[in-house]
Coordinates of C-alpha atoms and ligand atoms in Angstrom, one line a residue:
X1 CA -0.2 0.1 0.2
X2 CA 2.0 3.3 -1.0
X3 CA -0.2 6.6 0.4
X4 CA 2.1 8.9 -1.8
X5 CA 4.8 9.2 -4.2
X6 CA 7.8 11.2 -2.6
X7 CA 9.9 12.9 -5.6
X8 CA 13.8 13.1 -5.4
X9 CA 15.5 14.6 -8.3
X10 CA 19.3 14.1 -9.1
X11 CA 20.1 17.4 -7.5
X12 CA 18.3 16.8 -4.3
X13 CA 20.1 14.6 -2.6
X14 CA 19.8 15.6 0.7
X15 CA 18.7 13.7 3.7
X16 CA 16.9 17.1 5.5
X17 CA 15.2 17.4 1.7
X18 CA 11.6 19.0 2.3
X19 CA 10.1 16.7 0.7
X20 CA 11.6 13.7 2.5
X21 CA 11.0 16.0 6.0
X22 CA 7.5 15.7 5.2
X23 CA 7.1 11.9 3.7
X24 CA 6.1 9.3 6.2
X25 CA 9.0 6.2 6.0
X26 CA 6.0 3.6 6.6
X27 CA 3.2 4.7 3.8
X28 CA 5.2 6.8 0.8
X29 CA 7.3 5.8 -1.9
X30 CA 10.3 7.7 -2.5
X31 CA 10.8 7.4 -6.7
X32 CA 14.3 8.4 -8.1
X33 CA 14.9 7.8 -12.2
X34 CA 17.7 7.9 -14.3
X35 CA 15.7 9.3 -17.3
X36 CA 17.1 10.3 -21.0
X37 CA 15.3 13.5 -21.2
X38 CA 17.1 14.8 -18.7
X39 CA 20.7 13.2 -19.5
X40 CA 20.6 14.7 -22.9
X41 CA 18.5 18.2 -23.1
X42 CA 21.8 19.6 -23.3
X43 CA 24.9 17.3 -24.3
X44 CA 26.1 17.1 -21.0
X45 CA 29.9 16.5 -20.0
X46 CA 30.3 12.3 -19.5
X47 CA 31.7 13.2 -16.1
X48 CA 28.5 15.0 -14.8
X49 CA 26.3 12.4 -16.2
X50 CA 28.4 10.1 -14.5
X51 CA 28.8 12.1 -11.2
X52 CA 24.8 12.6 -10.9
X53 CA 23.5 9.2 -11.7
X54 CA 26.5 7.5 -9.1
X55 CA 25.5 10.0 -6.3
X56 CA 21.8 9.3 -7.0
X57 CA 22.3 5.2 -6.7
X58 CA 24.4 6.0 -3.8
X59 CA 21.6 7.8 -2.1
X60 CA 18.8 5.4 -3.0
X61 CA 20.9 2.8 -1.2
X62 CA 21.3 5.1 1.8
X63 CA 17.5 5.8 2.0
X64 CA 16.6 1.9 2.1
X65 CA 19.5 1.1 4.5
X66 CA 17.2 3.9 6.7
X67 CA 14.0 2.1 6.1
X68 CA 12.5 4.1 2.9
X69 CA 11.0 2.1 0.4
X70 CA 12.4 3.3 -3.0
X71 CA 11.6 2.9 -7.1
X72 CA 14.6 3.5 -8.5
X73 CA 14.9 3.4 -12.0
X74 CA 18.0 2.9 -13.9
X75 CA 18.4 4.5 -17.2
X76 CA 18.4 0.9 -19.2
X77 CA 15.3 -0.8 -17.3
X78 CA 13.5 -1.6 -20.4
X79 CA 10.4 -0.1 -18.7
X80 CA 12.1 3.1 -18.4
X81 CA 9.6 6.0 -20.1
X82 CA 12.6 8.3 -20.3
X83 CA 11.4 11.4 -18.9
X84 CA 10.2 12.5 -14.9
X85 CA 6.8 13.3 -15.4
X86 CA 6.5 10.0 -17.8
X87 CA 8.2 7.9 -14.4
X88 CA 5.8 9.7 -12.2
X89 CA 2.6 8.8 -14.1
X90 CA 4.0 4.9 -14.3
X91 CA 4.9 4.8 -10.6
X92 CA 1.6 6.1 -10.0
X93 CA -0.2 3.6 -12.0
X94 CA 1.4 1.0 -10.7
X95 CA 0.7 1.8 -7.2
X96 CA -2.8 3.0 -7.7
X97 CA -2.4 6.8 -6.3
X98 CA -2.0 10.4 -7.8
X99 CA -0.3 12.2 -4.8
X100 CA 3.3 13.3 -5.4
X101 CA 5.0 15.3 -2.5
X102 CA 7.9 17.1 -4.3
X103 CA 10.5 19.7 -3.5
X104 CA 11.0 22.7 -6.0
X105 CA 13.1 21.9 -8.9
X106 CA 15.6 24.0 -9.8
X107 CA 14.9 24.6 -13.3
X108 CA 11.4 26.4 -14.7
X109 CA 11.3 23.6 -17.4
X110 CA 10.8 21.0 -14.8
X111 CA 8.7 23.4 -12.8
X112 CA 6.4 23.6 -15.4
X113 CA 6.5 19.9 -16.6
X114 CA 5.5 18.8 -12.9
X115 CA 2.6 21.6 -12.9
X116 CA 1.0 20.1 -15.9
X117 CA 0.8 16.5 -14.8
X118 CA -2.8 15.4 -14.2
X119 CA -1.7 14.2 -10.5
X120 CA -2.2 15.9 -7.3
X121 CA 1.2 17.8 -6.6
X122 CA 2.1 19.6 -3.5
X123 CA 5.3 21.4 -4.3
X124 CA 7.3 22.3 -1.2
X125 CA 10.1 25.1 -1.2
X126 CA 13.5 24.1 -1.5
X127 CA 14.7 25.2 1.9
X128 CA 18.5 23.9 1.6
X129 CA 19.6 27.6 0.2
X130 CA 20.1 30.1 3.1
X131 CA 17.6 32.8 1.4
X132 CA 14.0 32.0 0.2
X133 CA 12.3 33.4 -2.6
X134 CA 9.7 35.4 -0.3
X135 CA 13.6 36.8 1.4
X136 CA 15.0 37.5 -1.5
X137 CA 12.0 39.6 -3.4
X138 CA 11.5 41.2 0.2
X139 CA 15.1 42.5 -0.1
X140 CA 14.8 43.6 -4.0
X141 CA 11.7 45.0 -3.6
X142 CA 12.0 48.7 -4.4
X143 CA 15.9 48.6 -5.3
X144 CA 16.7 50.6 -8.2
X145 CA 19.8 48.2 -9.0
X146 CA 20.4 45.0 -7.2
X147 CA 23.8 44.5 -5.8
X148 CA 25.2 41.4 -4.7
X149 CA 27.4 43.2 -2.2
X150 CA 24.5 44.8 -0.1
X151 CA 23.1 41.3 -0.2
X152 CA 25.6 39.6 1.1
X153 CA 25.9 42.2 4.0
X154 CA 22.6 41.6 4.9
X155 CA 22.6 37.5 4.8
X156 CA 25.8 38.2 7.1
X157 CA 23.7 40.0 9.2
X158 CA 21.0 37.1 9.2
X159 CA 23.4 34.4 9.6
X160 CA 25.7 36.3 12.1
X161 CA 28.4 34.8 9.7
X162 CA 31.5 36.7 10.5
X163 CA 30.0 38.9 12.6
X164 CA 31.4 40.5 15.9
X165 CA 28.0 41.9 17.4
X166 CA 27.0 44.5 14.6
X167 CA 29.8 44.7 12.9
X168 CA 31.9 42.5 10.1
X169 CA 35.1 40.9 11.8
X170 CA 38.1 42.3 10.6
X171 CA 36.7 45.7 10.7
X172 CA 35.4 45.4 6.8
X173 CA 32.9 43.6 4.6
X174 CA 35.4 42.5 2.1
X175 CA 38.7 41.9 1.8
X176 CA 39.1 41.7 -1.9
X177 CA 41.8 44.2 -2.4
X178 CA 44.3 41.4 -0.6
X179 CA 43.0 38.6 -3.1
X180 CA 44.4 39.4 -6.5
X181 CA 47.8 38.1 -6.5
X182 CA 49.0 35.9 -9.4
X183 CA 50.1 32.7 -8.6
X184 CA 53.5 30.8 -8.8
X185 CA 53.8 27.3 -9.2
X186 CA 54.4 25.1 -5.9
X187 CA 54.7 21.5 -6.0
X188 CA 53.6 21.4 -2.7
X189 CA 50.3 22.5 -3.3
X190 CA 47.8 19.4 -2.2
X191 CA 45.3 19.3 -5.3
X192 CA 41.6 18.0 -4.7
X193 CA 40.7 15.0 -2.6
X194 CA 40.4 12.0 -5.5
X195 CA 38.5 9.1 -4.8
X196 CA 39.0 5.6 -6.3
X197 CA 35.6 4.6 -8.0
X198 CA 33.8 1.8 -6.2
X199 CA 31.8 -0.8 -7.7
X200 CA 28.7 1.5 -8.2
X201 CA 30.9 4.1 -9.9
X202 CA 32.1 1.7 -12.3
X203 CA 29.0 0.4 -13.2
X204 CA 28.0 3.7 -13.5
X205 CA 31.1 4.8 -15.6
X206 CA 30.7 1.8 -18.0
X207 CA 27.0 2.7 -18.2
X208 CA 28.0 6.4 -19.8
X209 CA 30.6 5.1 -21.8
X210 CA 27.9 2.9 -23.8
X211 CA 25.3 5.6 -24.3
X212 CA 27.0 8.4 -24.2
X213 CA 29.9 7.7 -26.2
X214 CA 30.2 11.2 -28.6
X215 CA 29.8 13.9 -26.1
X216 CA 32.5 16.4 -25.6
X217 CA 34.3 15.3 -22.4
X218 CA 37.0 12.4 -21.1
X219 CA 35.3 10.1 -19.1
X220 CA 38.3 8.9 -17.4
X221 CA 40.0 9.3 -14.9
X222 CA 36.6 9.8 -12.6
X223 CA 37.7 10.6 -9.4
X224 CA 34.5 12.7 -7.5
X225 CA 33.4 12.1 -4.7
X226 CA 29.7 10.6 -5.1
X227 CA 28.4 10.3 -1.4
X228 CA 28.0 12.3 1.8
X229 CA 30.8 10.8 3.4
X230 CA 33.2 11.6 0.8
X231 CA 31.8 14.9 0.2
X232 CA 32.8 15.7 3.9
X233 CA 36.5 13.9 3.1
X234 CA 36.6 16.5 0.0
X235 CA 35.6 19.2 2.3
X236 CA 37.9 18.5 5.4
X237 CA 41.0 18.8 3.1
X238 CA 40.0 21.5 1.5
X239 CA 39.9 23.3 4.7
X240 CA 43.3 21.8 6.2
X241 CA 45.1 22.4 3.0
X242 CA 43.6 24.9 0.8
X243 CA 41.6 27.3 2.9
X244 CA 44.5 29.5 4.1
X245 CA 45.7 30.5 0.8
X246 CA 42.5 30.7 -1.0
X247 CA 42.1 34.1 -1.6
X248 CA 45.4 34.9 -2.6
X249 CA 45.3 32.8 -5.7
X250 CA 41.4 33.4 -5.9
X251 CA 41.6 35.0 -9.6
X252 CA 45.2 33.4 -10.6
X253 CA 45.5 30.6 -13.7
X254 CA 48.6 28.4 -14.1
X255 CA 48.8 26.0 -17.1
X256 CA 50.1 23.5 -14.9
X257 CA 47.8 23.6 -11.8
X258 CA 44.4 23.3 -12.9
X259 CA 43.2 23.5 -9.3
X260 CA 45.1 26.1 -7.2
X261 CA 43.3 26.6 -3.9
X262 CA 40.1 26.1 -4.9
X263 CA 37.5 24.1 -3.1
X264 CA 35.8 22.2 -6.4
X265 CA 33.1 21.2 -4.0
X266 CA 30.2 23.0 -6.3
X267 CA 29.3 19.7 -7.9
X268 CA 28.6 18.4 -4.0
X269 CA 26.6 21.8 -3.0
X270 CA 24.9 22.0 -6.0
X271 CA 23.4 18.0 -5.6
X272 CA 22.8 18.1 -2.1
X273 CA 25.8 16.1 -0.2
X274 CA 27.4 19.2 1.1
X275 CA 25.0 22.0 3.5
X276 CA 26.1 25.1 2.5
X277 CA 25.5 27.3 6.0
X278 CA 27.3 23.9 7.2
X279 CA 30.1 24.8 5.1
X280 CA 30.1 28.7 5.6
X281 CA 30.3 27.8 9.6
X282 CA 33.0 25.4 9.0
X283 CA 35.3 28.1 7.2
X284 CA 34.4 30.8 9.8
X285 CA 35.7 28.4 12.8
X286 CA 39.2 28.2 11.2
X287 CA 39.2 31.9 11.0
X288 CA 38.3 31.8 14.6
X289 CA 40.8 29.1 16.0
X290 CA 43.5 31.1 13.9
X291 CA 43.9 28.6 11.7
X292 CA 42.9 30.3 8.4
X293 CA 43.1 34.6 7.7
X294 CA 40.2 36.8 7.0
X295 CA 41.1 37.5 3.5
X296 CA 40.8 34.0 2.9
X297 CA 37.5 32.7 5.0
X298 CA 36.0 36.0 4.1
X299 CA 35.8 35.4 0.3
X300 CA 35.2 32.2 0.4
X301 CA 32.0 32.7 2.8
X302 CA 31.2 35.5 -0.1
X303 CA 31.2 33.2 -2.9
X304 CA 28.3 30.9 -0.8
X305 CA 26.4 33.1 1.0
X306 CA 26.5 35.9 -1.2
X307 CA 27.4 34.8 -4.6
X308 CA 25.5 31.3 -4.6
X309 CA 22.5 32.8 -2.8
X310 CA 22.2 36.1 -5.1
X311 CA 22.1 34.3 -8.6
X312 CA 19.6 31.7 -7.5
X313 CA 17.3 35.0 -6.0
X314 CA 17.8 36.1 -9.6
X315 CA 17.2 33.5 -11.6
X316 CA 13.5 32.8 -10.0
X317 CA 12.7 36.7 -9.9
X318 CA 13.6 36.9 -13.3
X319 CA 11.4 34.3 -14.5
X320 CA 11.5 31.2 -17.0
X321 CA 12.7 34.5 -20.3
X322 CA 15.9 35.3 -18.4
X323 CA 18.3 32.3 -19.8
X324 CA 16.8 33.6 -23.4
X325 CA 18.2 36.9 -23.0
X326 CA 20.4 38.9 -25.3
X327 CA 20.7 42.6 -24.6
X328 CA 23.8 43.2 -26.7
X329 CA 22.0 41.8 -30.0
X330 CA 25.1 39.5 -29.9
X331 CA 25.0 36.6 -32.9
X332 CA 28.1 34.9 -33.5
X333 CA 28.1 31.3 -33.6
X334 CA 29.8 29.8 -30.6
X335 CA 33.6 28.9 -32.3
X336 CA 34.4 25.3 -33.1
X337 CA 37.1 25.8 -30.5
X338 CA 35.0 25.2 -27.8
X339 CA 34.4 22.2 -28.3
X340 CA 37.6 20.8 -29.0
X341 CA 38.6 21.6 -32.5
X342 CA 41.6 23.8 -31.5
X343 CA 42.9 26.9 -31.0
X344 CA 46.0 28.9 -31.2
X345 CA 45.1 30.9 -28.3
X346 CA 47.0 29.7 -25.6
X347 CA 44.6 30.7 -23.0
X348 CA 41.5 29.1 -24.8
X349 CA 43.2 26.3 -25.6
X350 CA 44.1 25.4 -22.1
X351 CA 41.2 26.0 -20.5
X352 CA 38.9 24.3 -23.0
X353 CA 41.2 21.2 -22.6
X354 CA 40.8 21.6 -18.2
X355 CA 37.2 21.5 -19.1
X356 CA 37.2 18.2 -21.6
X357 CA 39.4 16.2 -19.0
X358 CA 37.8 17.6 -15.6
X359 CA 34.2 19.1 -16.8
X360 CA 35.4 21.6 -14.2
X361 CA 37.2 25.2 -14.6
X362 CA 37.4 27.8 -11.9
X363 CA 35.5 30.9 -11.6
X364 CA 38.2 33.3 -13.4
X365 CA 38.9 30.6 -16.2
X366 CA 34.9 30.5 -17.1
X367 CA 34.7 34.8 -16.7
X368 CA 38.0 36.0 -17.9
X369 CA 39.3 33.3 -20.1
X370 CA 35.9 31.7 -22.3
X371 CA 33.8 34.3 -21.0
X372 CA 35.2 37.0 -21.9
X373 CA 36.3 35.6 -25.1
X374 CA 32.6 35.2 -26.5
X375 CA 31.7 38.7 -25.1
X376 CA 34.7 40.2 -27.1
X377 CA 33.5 38.4 -29.9
X378 CA 29.8 39.1 -29.5
X379 CA 29.1 35.3 -29.5
X380 CA 25.7 34.4 -29.2
X381 CA 24.6 34.3 -25.2
X382 CA 22.1 31.3 -26.3
X383 CA 24.6 29.3 -27.2
X384 CA 26.9 30.0 -24.8
X385 CA 24.4 29.4 -22.0
X386 CA 24.2 26.0 -23.3
X387 CA 27.5 25.5 -23.7
X388 CA 28.1 26.5 -20.0
X389 CA 25.3 24.1 -18.8
X390 CA 26.3 21.0 -20.7
X391 CA 30.2 20.9 -19.8
X392 CA 30.5 21.5 -15.9
X393 CA 29.8 19.1 -13.4
X394 CA 28.2 21.8 -11.3
X395 CA 26.1 23.3 -13.9
X396 CA 22.4 23.4 -13.4
X397 CA 20.4 26.2 -14.9
X398 CA 19.2 28.6 -11.5
X399 CA 23.3 29.2 -11.1
X400 CA 24.6 28.8 -14.1
X401 CA 22.4 30.8 -16.7
X402 CA 22.5 34.3 -14.4
X403 CA 26.6 33.6 -14.2
X404 CA 26.9 33.0 -18.1
X405 CA 24.1 35.0 -19.4
X406 CA 24.2 38.1 -16.6
X407 CA 27.6 37.8 -15.0
X408 CA 29.3 36.8 -17.9
X409 CA 27.6 38.3 -20.9
X410 CA 26.3 41.0 -19.6
X411 CA 23.0 39.9 -21.8
X412 CA 20.5 40.5 -19.1
X413 CA 21.2 44.4 -19.6
X414 CA 23.0 44.6 -16.2
X415 CA 20.5 42.7 -13.7
X416 CA 24.0 40.9 -12.2
X417 CA 26.8 42.9 -13.3
X418 CA 27.5 46.8 -13.1
X419 CA 29.5 46.5 -16.4
X420 CA 30.5 44.4 -18.8
X421 CA 33.6 41.8 -17.4
X422 CA 36.0 42.3 -20.4
X423 CA 39.6 42.4 -20.6
X424 CA 42.4 42.9 -22.8
X425 CA 45.1 40.2 -23.1
X426 CA 47.0 42.2 -20.4
X427 CA 44.4 41.1 -17.5
X428 CA 45.1 37.3 -18.7
X429 CA 49.1 37.9 -18.5
X430 CA 49.1 39.4 -15.5
X431 CA 46.8 36.6 -13.3
X432 CA 48.6 33.4 -15.6
X433 CA 51.6 32.3 -17.4
X434 CA 49.4 31.4 -20.2
X435 CA 50.6 34.2 -22.4
X436 CA 54.2 32.7 -22.2
X437 CA 53.2 29.8 -24.4
X438 CA 50.8 31.2 -26.9
X439 CA 51.5 31.4 -30.3
X440 CA 50.3 35.3 -30.4
X441 CA 52.2 38.4 -28.9
X442 CA 50.3 40.1 -25.7
X443 CA 52.3 43.1 -26.2
X444 CA 51.5 43.6 -29.9
X445 CA 48.4 45.8 -30.4
X446 CA 48.3 45.2 -33.6
X447 CA 49.2 42.9 -36.8
X448 CA 48.2 39.4 -37.5
X449 CA 50.4 38.1 -34.5
X450 CA 48.8 40.3 -32.1
X451 CA 46.7 38.8 -29.2
X452 CA 43.1 38.7 -30.6
X453 CA 42.2 40.0 -27.1
X454 CA 44.0 43.2 -27.5
X455 CA 41.9 43.8 -30.8
X456 CA 38.2 42.5 -29.4
X457 CA 38.6 44.7 -26.6
X458 CA 38.7 47.8 -28.5
X459 CA 36.4 46.3 -31.2
X460 CA 33.6 45.5 -28.2
X461 CA 34.0 49.4 -26.9
X462 CA 33.2 51.1 -30.0
X463 CA 30.6 49.0 -31.2
X464 CA 28.5 49.3 -27.5
X465 CA 29.3 53.0 -27.4
X466 CA 26.2 54.1 -27.0
X467 CA 25.3 52.1 -24.6
X468 CA 28.4 52.2 -22.2
X469 CA 30.4 55.4 -22.8
X470 CA 28.0 56.7 -20.0
X471 CA 28.6 54.2 -17.4
X472 CA 30.7 55.5 -14.7
X473 CA 33.1 52.5 -14.3
X474 CA 33.7 52.9 -17.9
X475 CA 34.8 56.3 -18.7
X476 CA 38.2 55.5 -18.2
X477 CA 38.5 53.1 -20.8
X478 CA 36.5 55.2 -23.2
X479 CA 39.0 58.1 -22.7
X480 CA 42.3 56.0 -23.3
X481 CA 40.3 54.7 -26.5
X482 CA 39.7 58.0 -27.8
X483 CA 43.3 59.7 -27.1
X484 CA 44.4 57.5 -29.4
X485 CA 44.8 58.9 -32.9
X486 CA 42.7 58.3 -35.6
X487 CA 44.8 56.1 -37.6
X488 CA 45.6 53.6 -34.7
X489 CA 42.0 53.3 -34.0
X490 CA 41.0 52.5 -37.5
X491 CA 44.1 50.1 -37.7
X492 CA 42.8 48.1 -34.6
X493 CA 39.0 47.7 -35.8
X494 CA 40.5 46.8 -39.4
X495 CA 42.4 44.1 -37.5
X496 CA 39.8 43.0 -35.3
X497 CA 37.4 42.7 -38.4
X498 CA 39.9 40.5 -40.1
X499 CA 40.2 38.8 -36.9
X500 CA 36.4 37.9 -36.9
X501 CA 36.0 37.2 -40.3
X502 CA 38.4 34.4 -40.3
X503 CA 37.0 33.1 -37.2
X504 CA 33.3 32.9 -39.3
X505 CA 35.2 31.0 -42.1
X506 CA 36.1 28.0 -39.3
X507 CA 39.8 29.4 -39.8
X508 CA 42.8 28.7 -37.4
X509 CA 42.9 31.1 -35.1
Ligands
FAD1 C1 30.6 32.1 -16.8 C2 30.3 31.1 -15.9 C3 29.3 30.1 -15.4 C4 29.4 29.6 -14.1 N1 28.4 28.7 -14.4 C5 28.2 27.6 -12.6 C6 27.4 26.6 -12.7 O1 27.0 26.1 -13.7 N2 27.6 26.0 -11.4 C7 28.2 26.5 -10.5 O2 27.8 25.6 -9.4 N3 28.9 27.8 -10.4 C8 29.3 28.2 -11.9 N4 29.8 29.2 -12.1 C9 30.2 30.0 -10.8 C10 32.1 29.6 -10.7 O3 32.5 29.9 -11.7 C11 31.8 28.1 -9.7 O4 30.8 27.9 -8.8 C12 33.2 27.6 -9.2 O5 34.2 27.8 -10.5 C13 33.2 26.4 -8.5 O6 34.5 25.7 -8.3 P1 34.7 25.5 -6.6 O7 33.8 24.6 -6.1 O8 36.4 25.1 -6.7 O9 34.9 26.9 -6.4 P2 35.8 27.7 -5.1 O10 36.5 29.3 -6.1 O11 36.0 27.3 -4.2 O12 34.4 29.0 -4.0 C14 33.6 28.2 -3.6 C15 32.3 27.7 -3.8 O13 31.4 29.4 -3.8 C16 30.5 29.2 -4.2 N5 30.5 30.0 -5.7 C17 31.4 30.7 -6.2 N6 31.1 32.0 -7.4 C18 30.0 31.5 -7.7 C19 29.4 32.2 -8.4 N7 29.9 33.1 -9.1 N8 28.0 31.6 -8.4 C20 27.5 31.0 -7.3 N9 28.4 30.3 -7.0 C21 29.4 30.4 -6.8 C22 30.4 27.6 -5.5 O14 29.6 26.8 -5.0 C23 32.0 27.2 -5.5 O15 32.0 25.7 -5.0 C24 29.7 29.7 -13.1 C25 30.8 31.2 -13.2 C26 31.0 31.5 -14.6 C27 31.5 33.0 -14.9
SF4_2 S1 48.7 36.5 -25.8 FE1 46.2 36.5 -25.8 S2 45.7 35.0 -26.6 FE2 47.3 34.2 -26.2 S3 47.3 33.2 -24.0 FE3 47.6 36.1 -24.0 S4 45.7 36.3 -23.9 FE4 45.4 34.6 -24.7

C-alpha cells in the first residue's frame, strides 16, 4: 500500500530535503529515476552524467538502509519511460495513487512539467538555500539596482556569519583588495582529494561509456566524491590544505595547476551532498581558531553566502525567459574550438582542454577566458549558455544562467553585473602564465600576431559605445580609446574585423 509518491531529483540528494522531511517512511514511496530526457536536453559532459547517476544510486541505497521504500529506475531499465513526468505517471499507475510530494526543482523547465501533470502535486520550497524566494524578493523590492555586495551584507547580518556584534569581523565587509595576486608553480600544493571508483561508480562509468560515446569530455579518470561521506572528506581536505591560501590565488591561473586553492565543492553543494550553511560555518571556525586568515575566509564565505544565493534569487525573480535574454544583440555562432577543435590562443586552449578533461574550470577561467572571449567576439549568449550548462559538472540552470547570461555576457542588460567583464590580453597575462606559451604576442596591439583579446577589446567598446560610454565605471576605458590617434584606432578595428571574419570562416585562429 502506497499513500504518496515522494519525488527525489538528481540534484536533491539531501537527507534533510523538504519532501523527505514531510514524507512518511511507512506509507510513502520514494521515486528516483535516471532518464534520457534529463541526461540529454543538453549534451552534458560524460563526467557530469556519471557523477549524477552514481550519487543518485548511492543516495537511494542510503535511503533504503534507513528504512525507506524506494522505486529506482535505471537508465537501461526496459520499462523506463525516459522522462521524470513519465516515471511519475508510471509509478502512480503501478501503485494506485495520484498524490505526489516534491521539493521545488531548480529549473523552470521541470517546474512547468511537474505543474502540467494530471496528478495531485504538493510542491514544497527548497529550503536547502539560505534565502527563500520571498526573502530575496523582500530584499530586492524598491531597489533601483540589485547589487550582490549589499545582499551579502544582509545575509551576513541574518546568519551572524563573520560578525562581531553588529560589525563585520576584521572591520571590513570585503577583503578582496588583498585577493588579486598571481600564483607561482608550487609542487607542494595538495590539489583536490580524489576518490577511487567503487563498484557503483564503475558500473555507472560503463553505462555512460556505452550510452554517451560522442559527448564532449573525458570520462576517465573519474575521481569525484559521490556520497556525503566522501564529499565531507573533500571539504575537510580543502579546509586543512587550501582555505588559508584561498584568497591569495583566487583570481590566478596556471597552465600546470588546474585547481590552485579552489575548493572543488560546487558539484557536491549543487546536488545536496554538502550543506551551504554548514560549509560556511566550517570556514568561519577555521578563522576563529586562527588557522585561516580573514581575507581567505571572508572571500570564500562571500562566494557561497553571497554569490550563490544572489544568483539563485535573480534566476527565480526574473522568470523563465531569463536564459534567453540577449541585451547586446550578439549573434555570432560559438566557435568550434569551444568543443575542442583547437585554437592557437593558448589561454583558450588550456581552459577548454581542462574543461574537456575535468568537467571543471574555476571562476576566473570561466569569466575572464571563455566568457570574456565570447563577449568580446559577440557570441550568441544562448549558445554559450548551452555550452556552460553542458560542460561543467556543477552546471544547473538556476546557477549557470545568471552567471553566464548575466555576469559573463551582460545579456540581461546589467541585472547581475554593473559593467561588462571584458579585458584585453594584459589582464590574462598578469593573472596567468598562459601568454608565455602562446602563438600570439600579448604585447602586440595590432597586426596578425597581436593577441586577439587586445584587438577585440577595443572593437567591443567601439561597437557598444552608445550603451556603455555613460557608465561611470567605463569612462576611463573610453578616454583611453579616444586619446589614441584616429589612424591607430582604425587599424585596430580593421585587424579585429579581419580576425572575426577568419573566425566565422572557421580558419585556425
Ligand atoms: C560563465 C560562468 C558560469 C558558471 N556556471 C556555474 C555553474 O553552472 N554552477 C556553479 O555552481 N557555478 C558556476 N559558476 C560560478 C563558479 O565559477 C563556480 O561555482 C566555481 O568555479 C566552482 O568551483 P569551486 O567549487 O572550486 O569554487 P571556489 O572558487 O572554491 O568557491 C567556493 C564555492 O563558492 C560558490 N561560488 C563561487 N562563485 C560563485 C558564483 N559566481 N555563483 C554561484 N556560486 C559561486 C560555489 O558553490 C563554489 O563551490 C559560473 C561562473 C561563470 C563565470
Ligand atoms: S597572448 Fe592573448 S590569446 Fe595568447 S594566451 Fe595571452 S591573452 Fe590568450
